[in-house]
Every structure is written in C-alpha cells, then in structure tokens.
Short mmCIF file of C-alpha atoms in Angstrom, two decimals:
data_model
loop_
_atom_site.label_atom_id
_atom_site.label_comp_id
_atom_site.label_asym_id
_atom_site.label_seq_id
_atom_site.Cartn_x
_atom_site.Cartn_y
_atom_site.Cartn_z
CA MET A 1 0.00 0.00 0.00
CA ASP A 2 1.21 3.50 -0.81
CA GLU A 3 -0.18 4.94 2.41
CA MET A 4 -1.42 3.09 5.50
CA ALA A 5 -4.71 4.33 6.97
CA SER A 6 -4.98 4.98 10.69
CA VAL A 7 -7.97 4.51 13.00
CA THR A 8 -9.59 7.93 13.50
CA ALA A 9 -11.68 9.37 16.29
CA ASP A 10 -14.65 9.45 13.93
CA ASP A 11 -14.22 5.74 13.21
CA LEU A 12 -14.29 4.95 16.92
CA ALA A 13 -17.31 7.15 17.56
CA ALA A 14 -19.26 5.47 14.76
CA ALA A 15 -18.36 1.99 16.03
CA ARG A 16 -19.40 2.88 19.58
CA GLU A 17 -22.72 4.33 18.43
CA GLU A 18 -23.49 1.26 16.34
CA PHE A 19 -22.64 -1.09 19.22
CA LEU A 20 -24.81 0.74 21.77
CA SER A 21 -27.75 1.00 19.39
CA GLU A 22 -28.54 -2.71 19.79
CA ARG A 23 -29.76 -4.00 23.15
CA ALA A 24 -28.42 -7.49 22.28
CA ASN A 25 -24.89 -6.12 22.05
CA VAL A 26 -25.04 -4.78 25.59
CA VAL A 27 -26.49 -8.05 26.92
CA ALA A 28 -23.75 -10.00 25.12
CA LYS A 29 -21.07 -7.67 26.55
CA ASN A 30 -22.29 -8.23 30.09
CA ALA A 31 -22.53 -12.00 29.65
CA VAL A 32 -19.15 -12.45 27.95
CA SER A 33 -17.19 -10.10 30.20
CA SER A 34 -18.55 -11.93 33.26
CA ASN A 35 -18.41 -15.54 32.05
CA GLY A 36 -16.24 -15.81 28.94
CA ILE A 37 -17.14 -16.31 25.28
CA ARG A 38 -17.87 -20.04 25.22
CA ALA A 39 -19.87 -20.06 28.44
CA ALA A 40 -22.04 -17.23 27.10
CA ALA A 41 -22.38 -18.90 23.67
CA ARG A 42 -23.35 -22.31 25.10
CA VAL A 43 -26.59 -23.65 23.61
CA PRO A 44 -28.30 -26.01 26.09
CA GLU A 45 -30.35 -27.73 23.37
CA GLY A 46 -27.17 -28.47 21.44
CA VAL A 47 -25.48 -29.81 24.56
CA GLY A 48 -28.50 -31.97 25.30
CA ALA A 49 -28.13 -33.76 21.97
CA ASN A 50 -24.83 -35.31 23.13
CA ALA A 51 -26.11 -38.23 25.19
CA MET A 52 -23.64 -41.07 25.88
CA THR A 53 -25.64 -43.89 24.30
CA PHE A 54 -24.55 -45.46 21.02
CA ASP A 55 -25.82 -47.86 18.38
CA VAL A 56 -22.32 -49.28 17.75
CA GLU A 57 -19.83 -49.18 20.61
CA VAL A 58 -16.42 -50.57 21.51
CA THR A 59 -15.90 -51.18 25.25
CA GLN A 60 -12.47 -50.07 26.45
CA GLY A 61 -10.57 -50.41 29.74
CA ASP A 62 -9.92 -47.62 32.25
CA ARG A 63 -9.10 -44.11 31.01
CA CYS A 64 -5.50 -43.07 30.47
CA ASP A 65 -4.01 -39.65 31.20
CA GLN A 66 -1.24 -38.00 29.16
CA GLN A 67 -0.99 -35.34 31.90
CA ARG A 68 1.20 -32.34 31.02
CA SER A 69 2.65 -33.78 27.84
CA GLY A 70 1.83 -33.67 24.14
CA ARG A 71 1.75 -37.45 23.74
CA CYS A 72 -1.89 -37.68 22.56
CA TRP A 73 -0.86 -39.47 19.33
CA MET A 74 0.99 -42.08 21.38
CA PHE A 75 -1.88 -42.52 23.81
CA ALA A 76 -4.37 -42.83 20.95
CA SER A 77 -2.17 -45.40 19.21
CA LEU A 78 -1.61 -47.38 22.39
CA ASN A 79 -5.32 -47.23 23.23
CA THR A 80 -6.11 -48.98 19.94
CA MET A 81 -3.46 -51.59 20.78
CA ARG A 82 -4.27 -52.18 24.44
CA TYR A 83 -7.87 -52.82 23.40
CA ARG A 84 -6.63 -55.85 21.47
CA VAL A 85 -4.81 -57.14 24.55
CA ILE A 86 -7.88 -56.62 26.75
CA LYS A 87 -10.09 -58.38 24.22
CA LYS A 88 -7.69 -61.23 23.48
CA TYR A 89 -7.09 -62.18 27.12
CA GLY A 90 -10.42 -61.16 28.68
CA LEU A 91 -8.85 -58.52 30.93
CA LYS A 92 -10.78 -56.01 33.01
CA THR A 93 -8.32 -53.30 32.01
CA PHE A 94 -4.74 -52.97 30.82
CA GLU A 95 -2.33 -50.19 29.95
CA LEU A 96 0.80 -50.10 27.79
CA SER A 97 3.74 -47.91 28.77
CA GLN A 98 3.62 -44.47 27.20
CA THR A 99 7.07 -43.60 28.56
CA TYR A 100 8.67 -46.36 26.50
CA PRO A 101 7.74 -44.97 23.05
CA LEU A 102 8.39 -41.43 24.31
CA PHE A 103 12.03 -42.37 24.94
CA TRP A 104 12.54 -43.88 21.51
CA ASP A 105 10.65 -41.10 19.75
CA LYS A 106 12.89 -38.44 21.29
CA LEU A 107 15.96 -40.46 20.34
CA GLU A 108 14.81 -41.08 16.77
CA LYS A 109 13.62 -37.50 16.29
CA SER A 110 17.06 -36.30 17.40
CA ASN A 111 18.71 -38.51 14.80
CA TRP A 112 16.16 -37.33 12.18
CA PHE A 113 17.00 -33.73 13.10
CA PHE A 114 20.75 -34.28 12.77
CA GLU A 115 20.31 -35.95 9.39
CA ASN A 116 18.24 -33.00 8.20
CA ILE A 117 20.87 -30.57 9.46
CA LEU A 118 23.60 -32.48 7.59
CA ASP A 119 21.41 -32.46 4.49
CA THR A 120 20.90 -28.68 4.61
CA LEU A 121 24.42 -27.45 5.38
CA ASP A 122 24.36 -25.21 2.31
CA GLU A 123 20.98 -23.69 3.18
CA PRO A 124 21.04 -20.16 4.63
CA LEU A 125 20.46 -19.99 8.36
CA SER A 126 17.98 -17.16 7.77
CA GLY A 127 15.91 -19.20 5.30
CA ARG A 128 12.47 -20.66 5.94
CA LEU A 129 13.66 -24.29 5.83
CA LEU A 130 16.27 -23.88 8.58
CA ALA A 131 13.81 -21.87 10.63
CA TYR A 132 11.35 -24.76 10.34
CA LEU A 133 13.94 -27.40 11.28
CA LEU A 134 15.14 -25.44 14.31
CA GLU A 135 11.71 -24.41 15.58
CA ALA A 136 10.72 -27.64 17.38
CA PRO A 137 13.11 -30.47 16.49
CA ILE A 138 11.88 -32.94 19.12
CA GLY A 139 8.45 -31.68 20.12
CA ASP A 140 6.02 -34.11 21.73
CA GLY A 141 3.67 -34.23 18.73
CA GLY A 142 3.43 -36.93 16.11
CA GLN A 143 1.47 -38.86 13.52
CA TRP A 144 0.22 -42.42 13.26
CA ASP A 145 2.89 -43.34 10.69
CA MET A 146 5.57 -42.17 13.11
CA PHE A 147 4.17 -44.33 15.89
CA LYS A 148 3.97 -47.29 13.51
CA SER A 149 7.67 -46.86 12.80
CA LEU A 150 8.49 -46.89 16.52
CA VAL A 151 6.46 -50.04 17.17
CA LYS A 152 8.00 -51.92 14.25
CA LYS A 153 11.50 -51.14 15.51
CA TYR A 154 11.11 -51.20 19.29
CA GLY A 155 7.87 -53.04 20.15
CA VAL A 156 5.81 -52.16 23.24
CA VAL A 157 5.93 -52.92 26.96
CA PRO A 158 3.33 -52.99 29.76
CA LYS A 159 3.15 -49.83 31.82
CA GLU A 160 4.73 -51.55 34.80
CA ALA A 161 7.85 -52.35 32.77
CA MET A 162 8.59 -48.64 32.16
CA PRO A 163 6.38 -46.45 34.34
CA GLU A 164 5.89 -42.70 34.20
CA THR A 165 8.57 -40.34 35.49
CA ALA A 166 8.43 -36.66 36.43
CA CYS A 167 9.77 -35.85 32.94
CA SER A 168 7.27 -38.02 31.06
CA ARG A 169 4.31 -36.67 33.02
CA ASN A 170 5.44 -33.10 32.31
CA THR A 171 7.75 -33.00 29.30
CA SER A 172 8.40 -29.25 29.13
CA GLU A 173 11.73 -29.21 31.02
CA MET A 174 13.15 -32.22 29.20
CA ASP A 175 12.03 -30.87 25.83
CA SER A 176 13.48 -27.46 26.57
CA TYR A 177 16.93 -28.72 27.50
CA LEU A 178 17.08 -31.32 24.74
CA THR A 179 16.00 -28.72 22.18
CA ARG A 180 18.71 -26.35 23.40
CA TYR A 181 21.31 -29.10 23.10
CA LEU A 182 20.17 -29.99 19.58
CA ARG A 183 20.28 -26.38 18.41
CA GLY A 184 23.77 -26.02 19.84
CA ALA A 185 24.80 -29.25 18.13
CA ALA A 186 23.37 -27.99 14.84
CA LYS A 187 25.45 -24.83 15.25
CA ARG A 188 28.62 -26.90 15.75
CA LEU A 189 27.88 -29.08 12.72
CA ARG A 190 27.26 -26.10 10.46
CA GLU A 191 30.32 -24.22 11.71
CA SER A 192 32.50 -27.30 11.29
CA TYR A 193 31.26 -27.71 7.73
CA ALA A 194 31.97 -24.05 6.98
CA ALA A 195 35.51 -24.56 8.33
CA GLY A 196 36.10 -27.41 5.88
CA VAL A 197 35.38 -30.50 8.00
CA GLY A 198 34.54 -33.45 5.73
CA PRO A 199 31.44 -35.71 5.68
CA GLU A 200 33.02 -38.62 7.58
CA ASP A 201 34.17 -36.40 10.44
CA LEU A 202 30.78 -34.69 10.57
CA GLU A 203 29.15 -38.10 10.86
CA GLU A 204 31.47 -38.99 13.74
CA MET A 205 30.49 -35.74 15.45
CA LYS A 206 26.85 -36.67 15.00
CA LYS A 207 27.40 -40.09 16.59
CA GLU A 208 28.97 -38.47 19.65
CA MET A 209 26.04 -36.07 19.84
CA MET A 210 23.59 -38.97 19.72
CA GLY A 211 25.44 -40.47 22.69
CA ASP A 212 24.74 -37.26 24.59
CA VAL A 213 21.07 -37.45 23.60
CA TYR A 214 20.84 -41.01 24.92
CA HIS A 215 22.49 -39.89 28.16
CA LEU A 216 19.97 -37.06 28.61
CA LEU A 217 16.98 -39.28 27.88
CA VAL A 218 18.04 -42.04 30.28
CA THR A 219 18.56 -39.40 32.96
CA CYS A 220 15.03 -38.06 32.43
CA LEU A 221 13.04 -41.19 31.58
CA GLY A 222 15.05 -44.16 32.79
CA GLU A 223 16.52 -46.90 30.63
CA PRO A 224 14.10 -48.81 28.39
CA PRO A 225 13.91 -52.50 29.33
CA ALA A 226 15.50 -55.04 26.99
CA SER A 227 13.24 -57.74 28.50
CA PHE A 228 10.68 -57.99 31.28
CA GLU A 229 8.42 -60.37 33.18
CA VAL A 230 4.70 -60.48 32.43
CA ARG A 231 1.82 -61.83 34.53
CA LEU A 232 -1.64 -61.06 33.12
CA ARG A 233 -4.82 -62.19 34.88
CA ASP A 234 -8.29 -62.08 33.32
CA LYS A 235 -11.57 -60.87 34.82
CA ASN A 236 -11.85 -64.15 36.73
CA ASP A 237 -8.32 -63.78 38.17
CA GLU A 238 -7.05 -66.63 36.01
CA LEU A 239 -3.43 -66.36 34.80
CA VAL A 240 -3.71 -65.98 31.02
CA LEU A 241 -0.21 -64.86 30.01
CA SER A 242 3.11 -65.22 31.77
CA GLY A 243 6.76 -65.33 30.87
CA THR A 244 9.75 -63.24 29.92
CA PHE A 245 9.44 -61.13 26.78
CA THR A 246 11.39 -58.64 24.78
CA PRO A 247 9.36 -55.59 23.73
CA GLN A 248 9.15 -56.93 20.18
CA GLU A 249 8.05 -60.38 21.38
CA PHE A 250 5.39 -58.86 23.62
CA PHE A 251 3.96 -56.83 20.76
CA GLU A 252 3.86 -59.88 18.50
CA THR A 253 2.31 -62.12 21.17
CA ALA A 254 -0.05 -59.86 23.10
CA VAL A 255 -1.02 -57.09 20.67
CA ASP A 256 -0.86 -59.31 17.58
CA MET A 257 -1.43 -56.48 15.11
CA ASN A 258 0.04 -56.00 11.64
CA VAL A 259 0.57 -52.25 11.75
CA ASP A 260 1.42 -52.18 8.04
CA ASP A 261 -2.22 -53.07 7.31
CA PHE A 262 -3.33 -49.74 8.76
CA VAL A 263 -3.29 -46.67 6.52
CA SER A 264 -3.80 -42.95 7.07
CA LEU A 265 -6.71 -41.31 5.30
CA ILE A 266 -6.90 -37.53 5.26
CA SER A 267 -9.58 -35.18 4.01
CA ALA A 268 -8.17 -31.87 2.83
CA PRO A 269 -10.51 -30.25 0.28
CA THR A 270 -8.02 -27.57 -0.80
CA ALA A 271 -7.26 -26.78 -4.43
CA ASP A 272 -3.65 -27.97 -4.15
CA LYS A 273 -4.64 -31.46 -2.94
CA PRO A 274 -7.05 -33.24 -5.32
CA PHE A 275 -8.93 -36.16 -3.79
CA GLY A 276 -7.88 -39.65 -4.81
CA HIS A 277 -4.15 -38.96 -4.61
CA VAL A 278 -1.38 -39.91 -2.19
CA TYR A 279 0.64 -37.31 -0.30
CA THR A 280 3.67 -37.14 1.93
CA VAL A 281 5.27 -34.24 3.80
CA SER A 282 8.85 -33.19 3.24
CA ARG A 283 11.17 -33.80 6.22
CA LEU A 284 8.39 -35.11 8.48
CA GLY A 285 9.13 -38.32 10.37
CA ASN A 286 11.23 -39.87 13.12
CA VAL A 287 12.74 -43.28 12.23
CA VAL A 288 15.06 -42.57 9.30
CA GLU A 289 15.12 -46.06 7.82
CA ASP A 290 11.32 -46.33 7.78
CA GLY A 291 10.76 -43.12 5.84
CA GLY A 292 8.14 -40.46 6.46
CA VAL A 293 4.37 -40.28 6.36
CA ARG A 294 1.97 -41.40 3.62
CA TYR A 295 -1.65 -40.23 3.27
CA LEU A 296 -4.51 -40.93 0.90
CA ASN A 297 -6.71 -37.85 0.49
CA LEU A 298 -10.43 -38.67 0.23
CA PRO A 299 -13.78 -36.90 0.72
CA ILE A 300 -14.85 -36.74 4.35
CA GLU A 301 -17.68 -39.22 3.76
CA ARG A 302 -15.16 -41.92 2.86
CA LEU A 303 -13.33 -41.36 6.14
CA LYS A 304 -16.64 -41.85 7.96
CA ASP A 305 -17.52 -44.97 5.96
CA ALA A 306 -14.18 -46.61 6.73
CA ALA A 307 -14.33 -45.66 10.42
CA ILE A 308 -17.86 -47.06 10.77
CA ALA A 309 -16.87 -50.31 9.07
CA GLN A 310 -13.99 -50.78 11.51
CA LEU A 311 -16.18 -49.95 14.53
CA ARG A 312 -18.76 -52.49 13.35
CA ASP A 313 -15.96 -55.06 13.44
CA ASP A 314 -15.42 -54.16 17.12
CA LEU A 315 -12.17 -52.28 16.62
CA PRO A 316 -11.49 -48.67 17.70
CA VAL A 317 -10.29 -46.02 15.24
CA TRP A 318 -7.36 -43.61 15.63
CA PHE A 319 -8.28 -40.13 14.36
CA GLY A 320 -6.83 -36.63 14.26
CA CYS A 321 -8.79 -33.39 14.56
CA ASP A 322 -8.67 -29.72 15.49
CA VAL A 323 -9.88 -30.26 19.03
CA GLY A 324 -10.08 -26.62 20.14
CA GLN A 325 -12.82 -25.67 17.67
CA SER A 326 -16.45 -25.50 18.90
CA PHE A 327 -15.39 -27.48 21.95
CA ILE A 328 -16.89 -27.33 25.44
CA ARG A 329 -13.89 -28.88 27.14
CA GLU A 330 -15.20 -29.36 30.67
CA GLU A 331 -18.22 -31.26 29.34
CA GLY A 332 -16.35 -33.12 26.61
CA ILE A 333 -18.59 -31.90 23.77
CA MET A 334 -17.41 -31.16 20.23
CA ASP A 335 -20.49 -29.89 18.46
CA THR A 336 -21.03 -26.94 16.14
CA ALA A 337 -24.61 -26.66 17.47
CA ALA A 338 -23.58 -26.54 21.14
CA LEU A 339 -21.93 -23.11 20.78
CA ASP A 340 -23.37 -20.15 18.86
CA VAL A 341 -20.53 -17.66 18.84
CA ASP A 342 -21.77 -15.88 15.72
CA ALA A 343 -25.15 -15.09 17.29
CA LEU A 344 -23.36 -13.83 20.38
CA PHE A 345 -21.28 -11.32 18.40
CA GLY A 346 -23.95 -10.59 15.82
CA PHE A 347 -21.79 -11.32 12.77
CA GLU A 348 -19.85 -14.25 11.30
CA VAL A 349 -16.77 -15.25 13.28
CA GLU A 350 -16.78 -19.05 13.25
CA GLY A 351 -18.78 -19.04 10.02
CA CYS A 352 -16.55 -16.67 8.08
CA MET A 353 -14.57 -19.49 6.37
CA ASP A 354 -15.31 -22.99 5.14
CA ARG A 355 -13.15 -26.07 5.78
CA ALA A 356 -10.80 -25.52 2.84
CA GLU A 357 -10.42 -21.81 3.57
CA ARG A 358 -9.55 -22.49 7.21
CA LEU A 359 -6.74 -24.79 6.06
CA ASP A 360 -5.49 -22.33 3.44
CA TYR A 361 -5.48 -19.34 5.78
CA GLY A 362 -3.95 -20.98 8.84
CA GLU A 363 -7.09 -21.04 10.96
CA SER A 364 -7.30 -24.82 11.37
CA LEU A 365 -5.18 -27.96 11.27
CA MET A 366 -4.88 -31.22 13.17
CA THR A 367 -3.96 -30.54 16.79
CA HIS A 368 -5.03 -33.67 18.70
CA ALA A 369 -5.34 -37.42 18.24
CA MET A 370 -7.98 -39.52 19.99
CA VAL A 371 -9.90 -42.75 19.44
CA LEU A 372 -13.38 -43.25 17.98
CA GLU A 373 -15.20 -45.94 19.96
CA GLY A 374 -18.86 -45.55 19.06
CA VAL A 375 -21.38 -44.06 16.66
CA ASN A 376 -25.12 -43.32 16.45
CA PHE A 377 -27.28 -43.31 13.32
CA ASP A 378 -30.47 -41.60 12.22
CA ALA A 379 -33.46 -43.39 10.71
CA ASP A 380 -31.76 -43.39 7.30
CA GLY A 381 -28.55 -44.96 8.62
CA ARG A 382 -26.49 -41.77 8.52
CA PRO A 383 -24.12 -41.06 11.45
CA THR A 384 -25.25 -38.38 13.89
CA LEU A 385 -22.95 -38.62 16.92
CA TRP A 386 -19.56 -40.23 17.65
CA LYS A 387 -18.13 -41.53 20.93
CA VAL A 388 -14.52 -40.51 21.61
CA GLU A 389 -11.97 -41.86 24.07
CA ASN A 390 -9.68 -39.01 25.03
CA SER A 391 -6.37 -39.23 26.92
CA TRP A 392 -6.95 -36.53 29.52
CA GLY A 393 -7.87 -38.84 32.40
CA LYS A 394 -11.14 -40.12 33.84
CA ASP A 395 -12.09 -36.73 35.30
CA HIS A 396 -12.27 -35.10 31.89
CA GLY A 397 -15.57 -34.92 30.03
CA ARG A 398 -17.77 -37.83 31.01
CA ASN A 399 -15.55 -40.43 32.67
CA GLY A 400 -12.79 -39.54 30.20
CA PHE A 401 -15.03 -39.75 27.14
CA ASP A 402 -16.07 -37.01 24.74
CA THR A 403 -18.68 -36.83 22.02
CA LEU A 404 -18.43 -35.20 18.63
CA SER A 405 -21.39 -34.46 16.40
CA ASP A 406 -21.39 -35.50 12.76
CA PRO A 407 -21.45 -31.86 11.58
CA TRP A 408 -18.35 -31.29 13.73
CA PHE A 409 -16.74 -34.31 12.03
CA ASP A 410 -17.44 -32.62 8.68
CA GLU A 411 -15.65 -29.45 9.76
CA TYR A 412 -12.76 -30.48 12.00
CA VAL A 413 -11.77 -34.15 11.61
CA TYR A 414 -8.80 -34.36 9.26
CA GLN A 415 -7.46 -37.91 9.54
CA VAL A 416 -8.49 -41.47 10.38
CA VAL A 417 -6.38 -44.61 10.50
CA VAL A 418 -8.10 -47.79 9.38
CA ASP A 419 -7.31 -51.28 8.19
CA ARG A 420 -6.72 -51.20 4.45
CA LYS A 421 -9.43 -53.81 3.96
CA TYR A 422 -12.04 -51.09 4.51
CA LEU A 423 -10.86 -49.21 1.41
CA THR A 424 -12.19 -49.90 -2.05
CA GLU A 425 -10.00 -51.90 -4.42
CA GLU A 426 -9.24 -48.70 -6.33
CA GLU A 427 -8.30 -46.83 -3.15
CA ARG A 428 -5.95 -49.62 -2.05
CA ALA A 429 -4.30 -49.66 -5.46
CA THR A 430 -3.84 -45.89 -5.36
CA PHE A 431 -2.39 -45.96 -1.85
CA ASP A 432 0.10 -48.68 -2.79
CA SER A 433 1.19 -47.58 -6.24
CA ASP A 434 0.78 -43.84 -6.48
CA GLU A 435 3.98 -41.79 -6.31
CA PRO A 436 3.15 -39.38 -3.47
CA THR A 437 2.98 -35.66 -4.01
CA VAL A 438 5.48 -34.08 -1.63
CA LEU A 439 3.99 -31.29 0.47
CA ALA A 440 6.07 -28.51 2.00
CA PRO A 441 7.23 -29.10 5.60
CA TRP A 442 4.90 -26.33 6.81
CA ASP A 443 1.81 -27.60 4.99
CA PRO A 444 -1.18 -27.95 7.38
CA MET A 445 -1.30 -31.68 6.64
CA GLY A 446 2.14 -31.90 8.22
CA SER A 447 0.85 -30.75 11.58
CA LEU A 448 1.54 -32.95 14.59
CA ALA A 449 -1.03 -34.01 17.17
CA LEU A 450 0.11 -32.69 20.56
CA ALA A 451 -2.81 -31.08 22.42
CA ARG A 452 -2.69 -31.54 26.17
#
C-alpha cells in the first residue's frame, strides 16, 4: 500500500454508536465479560443432543491420562493396541507404557533432526527451511505413521515395565533442554562444515552427539527394558499370560497387530490437494530407515464410511482433529450446534470461512489425536454422533469420554487410520502404487497431534 490508513476518532465514535444501538450487544457484553465467550455462547439444546448412548460401541478399559505432555498421538495409538490385549485375554483393564515410546521417539527425532541438518548445510540460516527445522526439532507431537515406525522397531511394553517419570508426566523441562542441546549441536555441525570439515568427520560428530542425547533421555526417563516379566490375569483372576518377553516379542504375542495393514486417510478439500491422490510431507518423520508419512486424500464421507466399518468389526479407530474448535472442554462436547458464537457477536466469526479456507489461511489444522469408539445413526442410517476416548484422564468430560457431532466431524476431523481392507480396491491400489505428491514441511497436513 502507498499509504497506511490509521484509525480515527470518527471511526471509533461510529463503532461505539453502532454497538450501543442494539440491546443485544449490551447483553452479550455483560454475559461475555462476566463468564467468557464459550460459556455465554453455550446452547443447552445443542449440549442436550450429546447423550452417551450409542448404536455401535467398543468397550475399552480404564481411562489413560497424558498429563502435562503432548503425547496424545501415542496414547491414541496405544489405546487402539491395548484394546486388542484386553479383548484377546479377557482382561478387566490394561495399559501399555507411554514412557517407553516417548524415549525412543525423542531419540529417533534427534537422529532425524541431525540428518536433516547435515542435508541442509548449504541452506542459509535465515531461510524458511532452517527456521522450520530449528523451531521444534523434538516436540512431543506426532502422527500415526511415526508411531507405527516406533512399534516396528522397538515393540511395546506394559506400563509396569517402564512407568511414568516426572519428565514423562510433564515434558516441558526435558524438551526445553534437549531442544537447546540440539540447536547447539546444529550450530557446531554447520560451523565445522563451513571450516572445511569433511562428511566422515561430521558423521562422527553426530554419533557423539547422539550419545549425549541417549544420556539425557536415560537421565530423564530411565533406561528402556530389553526384556521384562509379564503376569496377566483375566476378569476371573485366572493367569492368562506369563513369561519373559522382549518388547518386540510382547507386541507380536499380546497385541498381535500388523501395523502395516493400517493406513492414514486424510480429508483436505483444498485446491492444491485433489482427492484420490497420495501425499507425503517433506522432512516429516522420526525413524530414518522407515521413511516419512503417507496419506490418501479422500472426501470426508469416505473417512466416515471406513471408520464405521472398523467400529462395526469391534475395533477402535485412531483419528486426528482440530480439538479446540467448537469445543466445550469441561463437558467433553465437540459440536457446532452446542456453541453459537456468531449469534453472540452478531456477525460471522466461526462461520466466516469454510473447511478448505480455514486450512489455506492458517485457521485450522490437526492438533489432537484420539480414538473413535462408538457411533449413532439416524433413521436413514447416517451417522449423527460419535463416541470418543480421550487421553486426559477419567475426570475429563464424562468419565474420560467425549462426544463429537457428525457436523463437527465434517468441519474439524482431518485424519483417520483404518485397516486397508475397509478401502475400495481402487483406493488400495492408489495408496500402494501412487507416487506421493510431496507437500512442503509447513503444509497444514504436516501438523503434529500434541494437544494436552
């Protein structure tokens, strides 16, 4: 612009006069300033439509709690896996260690970060790519494909074999110090390269740095067990599994799940991502040898169809969403009809953009991963309400469960993970054979689930 316009006294006077001319504006001001926006916008009839009864429902064990960490994607993944253990052995409840994959994820993300730094030594430090790599190299967030990579390499362990620590329950200190170390290490690698140090010596430096990372993680989280004893008793107190297992053996025996059968479906209706194509995200991942992420982009109805098919087969569904939108957190309700913010303000705020526009303009992306465990249908067989297992403990929502309405699903669910058998033959062929379109590292479909 040639000349920037300022806010004038006349502008302010006109705005004030317009505001005070409507009684509803004054009522809204008093309600919001006293109670907050969402409390004032709460629609009791919309809330009342979120009853916890379902036509199709998976019955899970006790609620888990990620506490002050961004491990929702791990909890959601482990919740789908522990369900298989509970079902297979007739257990009342069971929990897999969330500290165990946290350790390996931080270690693998550190190695991934170093490899990216070594691959971008000629990139300017002031450029967008280096800024992206340095922003959050080992944040808590993740994707299903990243968890799949961890499980394939390291297996899983019962919670008792690697329990929570102060640093797993609240990851901020550990993340802060590890991030500082990694940024300092990146500085040393780049400066060494600029001084003429060769590739082999840089790789040796990286190996020493990874030793430091291991040291820090063991100090914060304890050492992951190479093997452990297991004694599982069913609902009748009968011993149903016992012995000594490695983490990989325990996953194969107790979880008994082929993670490669499960694929990520996304629904991003933006112009740059045509439906029916496969996508990946540049420089997004953790385990180097297993590669990055792979998504099939489909209309939102196909994500629902696949999720319902898996629920009907008595299996929960991992999904990713923008949890903060139209969400009454204390009641565990995600429903576009339960909050009417636009009526409160008298103009479009939530309604000013559609799904694609919110993605394009940075208003929405996946922030949280949870598990679908139930669904209701209307008289025509269309879904109306979904049951959600969260990972914020039993005191959240309704005994740890949330609900999300089907219209909310349309607006804010971005990803589901389902067995490939629920795809059409054409969709499976596309997922397997299509060369993925590579999205920029900062694309909204590269967001990591980490809400806490």
